[in-house]
Coordinates of C-alpha atoms in Angstrom, one line a residue:
X1 CA 6.4 -8.2 10.5
X2 CA 4.2 -9.1 7.2
X3 CA 2.0 -11.4 9.3
X4 CA 1.1 -8.4 11.5
X5 CA 0.8 -6.1 8.9
X6 CA -1.6 -8.1 6.7
X7 CA -3.7 -9.5 9.7
X8 CA -4.0 -6.0 10.9
X9 CA -5.4 -5.1 7.5
X10 CA -7.5 -8.0 7.1
X11 CA -9.2 -7.2 10.9
X12 CA -9.9 -3.8 9.8
X13 CA -11.2 -5.0 6.1
X14 CA -13.5 -7.6 7.9
X15 CA -14.7 -4.9 10.1
X16 CA -15.8 -2.8 7.2
X17 CA -17.3 -6.0 5.5
X18 CA -19.6 -6.6 8.9
X19 CA -20.5 -3.0 8.8
X20 CA -21.5 -3.0 5.2
X21 CA -23.4 -6.8 5.6
X22 CA -25.5 -5.3 8.4
X23 CA -26.4 -2.2 6.0
X24 CA -27.3 -4.7 3.5
X25 CA -29.3 -7.0 5.8
X26 CA -31.7 -3.9 6.3
X27 CA -32.1 -3.0 2.5
X28 CA -31.7 -6.4 0.9
X29 CA -33.4 -5.2 -2.3
X30 CA -30.4 -3.1 -2.7
X31 CA -28.4 -5.2 -5.2
X32 CA -25.4 -2.6 -5.7
X33 CA -25.0 -2.7 -1.8
X34 CA -25.0 -6.5 -1.7
X35 CA -22.4 -6.7 -4.3
X36 CA -20.1 -4.1 -2.5
X37 CA -20.5 -6.4 0.5
X38 CA -19.1 -9.3 -1.7
X39 CA -16.2 -7.3 -3.1
X40 CA -15.3 -6.0 0.3
X41 CA -15.2 -9.5 1.7
X42 CA -13.0 -10.3 -1.5
X43 CA -10.4 -7.6 -0.3
X44 CA -10.7 -8.8 3.2
X45 CA -9.8 -12.3 2.4
X46 CA -7.0 -11.2 0.0
X47 CA -5.4 -9.6 3.2
X48 CA -6.0 -12.8 5.3
X49 CA -4.2 -14.9 3.0
X50 CA -1.3 -12.7 2.1
X51 CA -0.1 -13.0 5.9
X52 CA 2.6 -15.7 5.2
X53 CA 1.6 -17.5 8.4
X54 CA -2.0 -18.0 7.1
X55 CA -0.6 -19.0 3.8
X56 CA 1.7 -21.6 5.4
X57 CA -0.9 -23.1 7.7
X58 CA -3.8 -23.7 5.0
X59 CA -1.0 -25.6 3.0
X60 CA -0.1 -27.7 6.0
X61 CA -3.7 -28.4 6.6
X62 CA -4.6 -29.4 2.9
X63 CA -1.1 -31.0 2.4
X64 CA -1.2 -29.1 -1.0
X65 CA 1.8 -26.8 -1.4
X66 CA 0.7 -23.2 -2.7
X67 CA -2.9 -23.8 -2.5
X68 CA -3.1 -20.7 -0.7
X69 CA -2.3 -18.8 -3.6
X70 CA -5.1 -20.4 -5.5
X71 CA -7.5 -19.2 -2.7
X72 CA -5.9 -15.8 -2.6
X73 CA -6.3 -15.3 -6.4
X74 CA -9.7 -16.8 -6.2
X75 CA -10.9 -14.2 -4.1
X76 CA -9.4 -11.6 -6.5
X77 CA -11.4 -13.3 -9.4
X78 CA -14.7 -12.9 -7.3
X79 CA -13.8 -9.2 -6.7
X80 CA -13.3 -8.9 -10.3
X81 CA -16.5 -10.5 -11.2
X82 CA -18.3 -8.4 -8.9
X83 CA -17.0 -5.3 -10.4
X84 CA -17.9 -6.6 -13.9
X85 CA -21.7 -7.1 -12.7
X86 CA -21.6 -3.2 -11.4
X87 CA -20.4 -2.1 -14.5
X88 CA -23.1 -3.8 -16.6
X89 CA -25.7 -2.9 -14.2
X90 CA -24.5 0.8 -14.5
X91 CA -24.5 0.5 -18.3
X92 CA -27.6 -1.1 -19.1
X93 CA -30.2 1.6 -18.3
X94 CA -33.3 1.6 -15.9
X95 CA -36.7 0.3 -15.8
X96 CA -37.7 -3.4 -16.3
X97 CA -36.0 -3.4 -19.9
X98 CA -32.7 -2.2 -18.3
X99 CA -32.7 -4.6 -15.7
X100 CA -33.6 -7.6 -17.8
X101 CA -30.7 -6.6 -20.1
X102 CA -28.3 -6.3 -17.1
X103 CA -29.4 -9.6 -15.6
X104 CA -28.6 -11.3 -18.9
X105 CA -25.2 -9.5 -19.5
X106 CA -24.2 -10.1 -15.8
X107 CA -24.6 -13.9 -15.9
X108 CA -22.8 -14.0 -19.3
X109 CA -19.8 -12.2 -17.7
X110 CA -19.7 -14.3 -14.7
X111 CA -20.1 -17.3 -16.9
X112 CA -16.9 -16.0 -18.6
X113 CA -15.0 -15.5 -15.9
X114 CA -16.0 -18.5 -14.2
X115 CA -14.8 -20.7 -17.2
X116 CA -11.6 -18.7 -17.6
X117 CA -10.8 -19.1 -14.0
X118 CA -11.8 -22.8 -14.2
X119 CA -9.0 -23.2 -17.0
X120 CA -6.5 -21.2 -14.9
X121 CA -6.9 -23.4 -11.8
X122 CA -6.4 -26.6 -14.1
X123 CA -3.4 -24.8 -15.5
X124 CA -2.2 -24.6 -11.6
X125 CA -2.9 -28.3 -11.1
X126 CA -1.3 -29.5 -14.4
X127 CA 1.8 -27.6 -13.7
X128 CA 2.1 -28.9 -10.1
X129 CA 4.4 -26.4 -8.4
X130 CA 7.1 -28.1 -6.3
X131 CA 6.8 -28.8 -2.6
X132 CA 8.3 -25.6 -1.6
X133 CA 6.2 -23.0 -0.2
X134 CA 6.4 -19.5 -1.9
X135 CA 4.3 -16.8 -0.3
X136 CA 6.5 -14.0 -1.1
X137 CA 8.0 -15.0 -4.7
X138 CA 5.4 -17.2 -6.3
X139 CA 5.4 -15.5 -9.7
X140 CA 9.1 -15.4 -9.7
X141 CA 9.9 -19.0 -8.7
X142 CA 7.7 -20.6 -11.6
X143 CA 8.6 -18.6 -14.8
X144 CA 9.9 -21.7 -16.3
X145 CA 6.5 -23.5 -15.5
X146 CA 4.1 -23.0 -18.3
X147 CA 1.3 -24.2 -16.5
X148 CA 1.9 -21.7 -13.5
X149 CA 2.6 -19.0 -15.9
X150 CA -0.8 -19.7 -17.7
X151 CA -2.2 -19.7 -14.5
X152 CA -0.8 -16.2 -13.6
X153 CA -1.4 -14.7 -16.9
X154 CA -5.1 -15.7 -16.8
X155 CA -5.7 -14.2 -13.3
X156 CA -3.9 -10.8 -14.3
X157 CA -6.1 -10.5 -17.5
X158 CA -9.3 -11.0 -15.5
X159 CA -8.0 -8.8 -12.5
X160 CA -6.7 -5.9 -15.0
X161 CA -9.8 -5.9 -17.0
X162 CA -12.0 -5.4 -14.2
X163 CA -9.9 -2.7 -12.8
X164 CA -9.5 -0.9 -16.0
X165 CA -13.4 -1.0 -16.4
X166 CA -14.1 0.2 -12.9
X167 CA -11.6 2.9 -12.9
X168 CA -12.8 4.4 -15.9
X169 CA -16.5 4.7 -15.0
X170 CA -16.1 5.7 -11.3
X171 CA -14.9 9.3 -12.0
X172 CA -17.6 9.4 -14.8
X173 CA -20.5 8.7 -12.2
X174 CA -18.7 10.7 -9.4
X175 CA -19.4 13.7 -11.6
X176 CA -23.0 12.7 -12.2
X177 CA -24.2 12.4 -8.7
X178 CA -22.3 15.6 -7.4
X179 CA -20.5 16.9 -4.3
X180 CA -21.2 14.0 -1.9
X181 CA -19.7 11.2 0.1
X182 CA -20.9 8.7 -2.7
X183 CA -18.8 10.9 -5.4
X184 CA -15.8 10.9 -2.7
X185 CA -15.9 7.0 -2.5
X186 CA -16.2 6.4 -6.3
X187 CA -13.1 8.8 -6.6
X188 CA -11.2 6.8 -4.1
X189 CA -12.2 3.5 -5.3
X190 CA -11.2 4.7 -9.1
X191 CA -7.6 5.6 -7.7
X192 CA -7.4 2.1 -6.0
X193 CA -8.4 0.5 -9.5
X194 CA -5.5 2.6 -11.3
X195 CA -2.9 1.7 -8.7
X196 CA -4.1 -1.9 -9.0
X197 CA -3.2 -1.7 -12.4
X198 CA 0.6 -0.9 -11.8
X199 CA 0.5 -4.3 -9.9
X200 CA -0.6 -6.0 -13.0
X201 CA 1.7 -4.2 -15.3
X202 CA 4.5 -4.9 -12.7
X203 CA 3.8 -8.5 -12.7
X204 CA 3.7 -8.8 -16.6
X205 CA 6.8 -6.9 -16.8
X206 CA 8.8 -9.1 -14.6
X207 CA 7.4 -12.3 -16.4
X208 CA 8.8 -10.4 -19.9
X209 CA 12.1 -9.6 -18.2
X210 CA 12.6 -13.2 -16.7
X211 CA 11.8 -14.8 -19.9
X212 CA 14.4 -12.4 -21.6
X213 CA 17.1 -13.5 -19.2
X214 CA 16.9 -10.5 -17.0
X215 CA 15.5 -11.4 -13.4
X216 CA 13.8 -8.5 -11.6
X217 CA 12.6 -9.8 -8.1
X218 CA 12.7 -6.1 -7.1
X219 CA 9.5 -5.4 -9.5
X220 CA 7.5 -8.8 -9.3
X221 CA 8.3 -9.3 -5.4
X222 CA 8.4 -5.7 -4.1
X223 CA 7.0 -2.9 -6.4
X224 CA 4.1 -4.9 -7.3
X225 CA 2.9 -6.4 -4.0
X226 CA 3.5 -3.1 -2.4
X227 CA 1.1 -1.3 -5.2
X228 CA -1.5 -4.0 -4.9
X229 CA -1.6 -3.6 -0.9
X230 CA -1.8 -0.1 -1.1
X231 CA -4.5 -0.2 -3.9
X232 CA -6.6 -2.7 -1.9
X233 CA -6.5 -0.4 1.0
X234 CA -8.0 2.5 -1.4
X235 CA -10.6 0.2 -2.9
X236 CA -11.8 -1.0 0.4
X237 CA -11.8 2.9 1.6
X238 CA -13.6 3.8 -1.3
X239 CA -16.3 1.2 -1.2
X240 CA -16.8 2.1 2.6
X241 CA -16.5 5.6 2.5
X242 CA -20.4 6.3 1.0
X243 CA -21.6 4.2 4.2
X244 CA -19.2 5.6 6.7
X245 CA -19.4 9.5 5.4
X246 CA -23.4 9.5 5.4
X247 CA -23.3 8.2 9.1
X248 CA -20.8 10.5 10.3
X249 CA -23.1 13.5 8.7
X250 CA -26.0 12.0 10.5
X251 CA -24.1 12.2 13.6
X252 CA -23.1 15.6 13.1
X253 CA -26.9 16.3 12.5
X254 CA -27.6 14.5 15.9
X255 CA -25.0 16.6 17.8
X256 CA -25.7 19.9 16.5
X257 CA -29.8 19.6 17.0
X258 CA -30.0 17.7 20.1
X259 CA -29.7 20.9 22.3
X260 CA -32.7 22.6 20.4
X261 CA -34.5 18.9 20.0
X262 CA -34.1 18.8 23.8
X263 CA -35.2 21.8 24.9
X264 CA -38.3 21.7 22.5
X265 CA -39.2 18.2 23.7
X266 CA -38.9 19.2 27.6
X267 CA -41.7 21.9 26.9
X268 CA -43.7 19.7 24.3
X269 CA -45.9 17.0 26.0
X270 CA -46.9 15.5 22.4
X271 CA -42.9 15.0 21.9
X272 CA -42.1 13.5 25.1
X273 CA -45.2 11.2 25.0
X274 CA -43.9 9.6 22.0
X275 CA -40.4 9.4 22.6
X276 CA -39.2 5.9 22.2
X277 CA -37.2 4.2 25.0
X278 CA -33.5 4.9 25.1
X279 CA -33.9 7.8 22.9
X280 CA -31.7 9.9 25.0
X281 CA -28.7 7.6 24.8
X282 CA -26.1 8.3 22.2
X283 CA -26.5 4.7 20.4
X284 CA -24.4 4.4 17.1
X285 CA -27.2 2.8 15.3
X286 CA -30.1 4.4 13.2
X287 CA -28.4 7.3 13.3
X288 CA -30.3 8.9 10.0
X289 CA -33.5 7.7 11.2
X290 CA -32.9 9.6 14.3
X291 CA -31.8 12.9 13.1
X292 CA -34.7 12.7 10.8
X293 CA -37.2 12.1 13.5
X294 CA -35.7 15.0 15.6
X295 CA -36.0 17.3 12.6
X296 CA -39.7 16.1 11.9
X297 CA -40.7 16.6 15.9
X298 CA -39.4 20.1 15.9
X299 CA -41.3 21.0 13.0
X300 CA -44.2 19.1 14.3
X301 CA -44.1 21.5 17.6
X302 CA -43.7 24.5 15.5
X303 CA -46.8 23.7 13.5
X304 CA -48.8 23.3 17.0
X305 CA -47.7 26.7 18.5
X306 CA -48.5 29.0 16.0
X307 CA -51.8 30.6 17.5
X308 CA -49.3 31.0 20.4
X309 CA -47.2 33.5 18.7
X310 CA -47.9 37.2 17.8
X311 CA -48.2 37.7 14.1
X312 CA -45.3 40.5 14.2
X313 CA -43.0 38.3 16.0
X314 CA -40.7 37.5 13.0
X315 CA -40.8 40.9 11.8
X316 CA -39.7 42.4 15.0
X317 CA -37.1 39.7 15.4
X318 CA -35.8 40.7 11.8
X319 CA -36.0 44.3 12.4
X320 CA -33.9 44.0 15.7
X321 CA -31.6 41.5 14.2
X322 CA -30.6 43.5 11.0
X323 CA -28.6 46.0 12.9
X324 CA -26.4 43.3 14.1
X325 CA -26.5 40.5 11.4
X326 CA -25.6 40.9 8.0
X327 CA -26.2 37.4 6.8
X328 CA -29.6 36.8 5.7
X329 CA -29.4 33.0 6.7
X330 CA -28.3 34.1 10.1
X331 CA -31.4 36.5 10.3
X332 CA -33.9 34.1 9.1
X333 CA -32.4 31.5 12.2
X334 CA -32.8 34.4 14.8
X335 CA -36.4 35.2 13.7
X336 CA -37.3 31.4 13.8
X337 CA -35.6 30.9 17.0
X338 CA -37.6 33.9 18.6
X339 CA -40.8 32.7 17.3
X340 CA -40.4 29.3 18.6
X341 CA -39.2 30.2 22.1
X342 CA -42.4 32.9 22.1
X343 CA -44.7 30.3 21.1
X344 CA -43.7 27.8 23.7
X345 CA -43.5 30.6 26.5
X346 CA -46.9 31.7 25.7
X347 CA -48.2 27.9 25.6
X348 CA -46.5 27.2 28.9
X349 CA -48.7 30.0 30.5
X350 CA -52.0 29.8 28.4
X351 CA -51.5 33.5 26.5
X352 CA -53.0 33.2 23.0
X353 CA -52.7 36.5 21.1
X354 CA -55.6 38.1 19.5
X355 CA -53.9 37.8 16.3
X356 CA -51.6 34.7 15.8
X357 CA -48.9 33.7 13.3
X358 CA -49.8 31.9 10.3
X359 CA -46.3 30.2 10.5
X360 CA -43.4 30.2 12.5
X361 CA -41.4 28.6 10.2
X362 CA -39.0 30.8 7.7
X363 CA -39.6 29.6 4.2
X364 CA -37.2 28.2 2.1
X365 CA -37.3 31.3 -0.2
X366 CA -36.6 33.5 2.3
X367 CA -33.5 32.0 3.2
X368 CA -31.3 33.7 0.8
X369 CA -28.3 31.8 -0.9
X370 CA -29.2 28.3 1.1
X371 CA -27.7 25.2 -0.4
X372 CA -26.9 21.9 0.8
X373 CA -23.4 21.2 2.1
X374 CA -20.9 19.2 0.0
X375 CA -21.1 15.6 1.3
X376 CA -24.6 15.9 3.0
X377 CA -26.2 12.9 0.8
X378 CA -27.7 10.7 3.3
X379 CA -30.1 7.8 3.5
X380 CA -29.6 4.5 2.0
X381 CA -26.3 3.8 0.6
X382 CA -26.5 3.8 -3.4
X383 CA -24.1 3.3 -6.2
X384 CA -25.0 5.1 -9.7
X385 CA -27.1 4.0 -12.3
X386 CA -30.7 4.8 -11.0
X387 CA -31.2 1.9 -9.2
X388 CA -33.6 1.7 -6.1
X389 CA -32.7 3.8 -3.2
X390 CA -30.8 6.5 -4.9
X391 CA -31.0 9.7 -2.7
X392 CA -28.2 11.6 -4.4
X393 CA -30.1 14.5 -5.8
X394 CA -33.3 16.5 -5.4
X395 CA -35.0 15.7 -1.9
X396 CA -31.7 14.9 -0.2
X397 CA -30.3 18.4 -1.2
X398 CA -33.6 20.0 0.2
X399 CA -33.3 18.1 3.4
X400 CA -29.8 18.7 3.9
X401 CA -30.3 22.6 3.4
X402 CA -33.3 22.3 5.9
X403 CA -31.0 20.8 8.3
X404 CA -28.3 23.6 7.9
X405 CA -31.4 26.0 8.8
X406 CA -32.4 24.3 11.7
X407 CA -29.0 23.8 13.1
X408 CA -28.4 27.6 13.0
X409 CA -31.6 28.0 14.9
X410 CA -30.1 25.6 17.4
X411 CA -27.1 27.8 17.5
X412 CA -28.9 31.1 18.1
X413 CA -31.6 29.6 20.3
X414 CA -30.2 31.1 23.6
X415 CA -28.3 34.0 21.9
X416 CA -28.1 37.3 23.3
X417 CA -30.1 38.8 20.3
X418 CA -32.6 36.1 20.7
X419 CA -33.3 37.1 24.2
X420 CA -33.4 40.7 23.4
X421 CA -36.2 40.2 20.9
X422 CA -38.3 38.0 23.5
X423 CA -37.7 40.7 26.4
X424 CA -39.2 43.3 24.0
X425 CA -42.0 41.0 23.1
X426 CA -42.7 40.2 27.0
X427 CA -42.7 44.0 27.6
X428 CA -45.2 44.9 25.0
X429 CA -47.5 42.0 25.8
X430 CA -47.4 43.1 29.6
X431 CA -48.0 46.8 28.7
X432 CA -51.1 45.5 26.4
X433 CA -52.5 43.7 29.5
X434 CA -52.3 46.7 31.7

């Protein structure tokens, strides 16, 4: 049962690692993203070597009993080193001076962790556990071995310090970046860190109770490993959530805008001419870029058809819409949809009004109460600290609000209200011609 549980968790974890690594390969200047890739790989390695079958396989392969525990804990220590580097980068300021300070402090922190862990592994080697493998009860089987105990205490000190620091900083930065997938990921990551501290506390309490003559295997071999497993899942989820969430949001943008973009592209030769091969297929790659391109192409067409739209089209649409629509944002969407359809119709038949419209786009200030939806931050995955590629504020909120407006335009593009406005415009145009 434990083999199946840990191997399935490890497989899912390695899938997350592959996903994040692919993102980092397209953005190699994003150091924070690279660090989270390494940290995710450490969590995945921990799951893999927690499986008793894998644990025993490596021991048999190397001929060194319980060597798998060193490999497992080493992966956790590398995770801790990555956490220390992230914390130092977040707290070292911005600019060239801040980056230089972060590099210096990070090297020092990694060196301290490396030396401490080297001492711990040396203690493990000196302590020389017996030839019996203990994949499930390693910490309780050697409470009488000073070398192994030193190894375990140093491991818990490194791991616990990194969890405490990361668990403290993540909520603080989640408040700074505002409602977004990044903020959610940071909060989940913090929860995993604090639960990981329960694991450390459980192990240490088990040691103390054993030394005092009160064995508590239920604590060291039951509660502590369970809390560690759940904490690992939460940490991995927190690391993956910003990337997964932004891509899910981009997919939603594509799904909502696609009908409008498809109609516009069918009637706009300039869009169809530059349409890339395979653009109509629902691939799962480049979602953000494709969603942005669709928005840009719709706006390009709107700019190109202004002279084909009667100057009072938007005013007429607003006047007719007020009788049935109370929401100003919905009213703005109806007006823009009517203007877009009217411009495309007139261009198709070559009808140029005597007085064309200056714009067929409803300006942002006319969209009363408009704001970005929660979790709408997109673009490159970015952790706090002002590093390159941050897209958490400013332009991202404006882009998200623009998408919400265009999505409403898509929703009402073929609505009865829009049809009514267009029918009136057609009748008026026919009357003027006669």
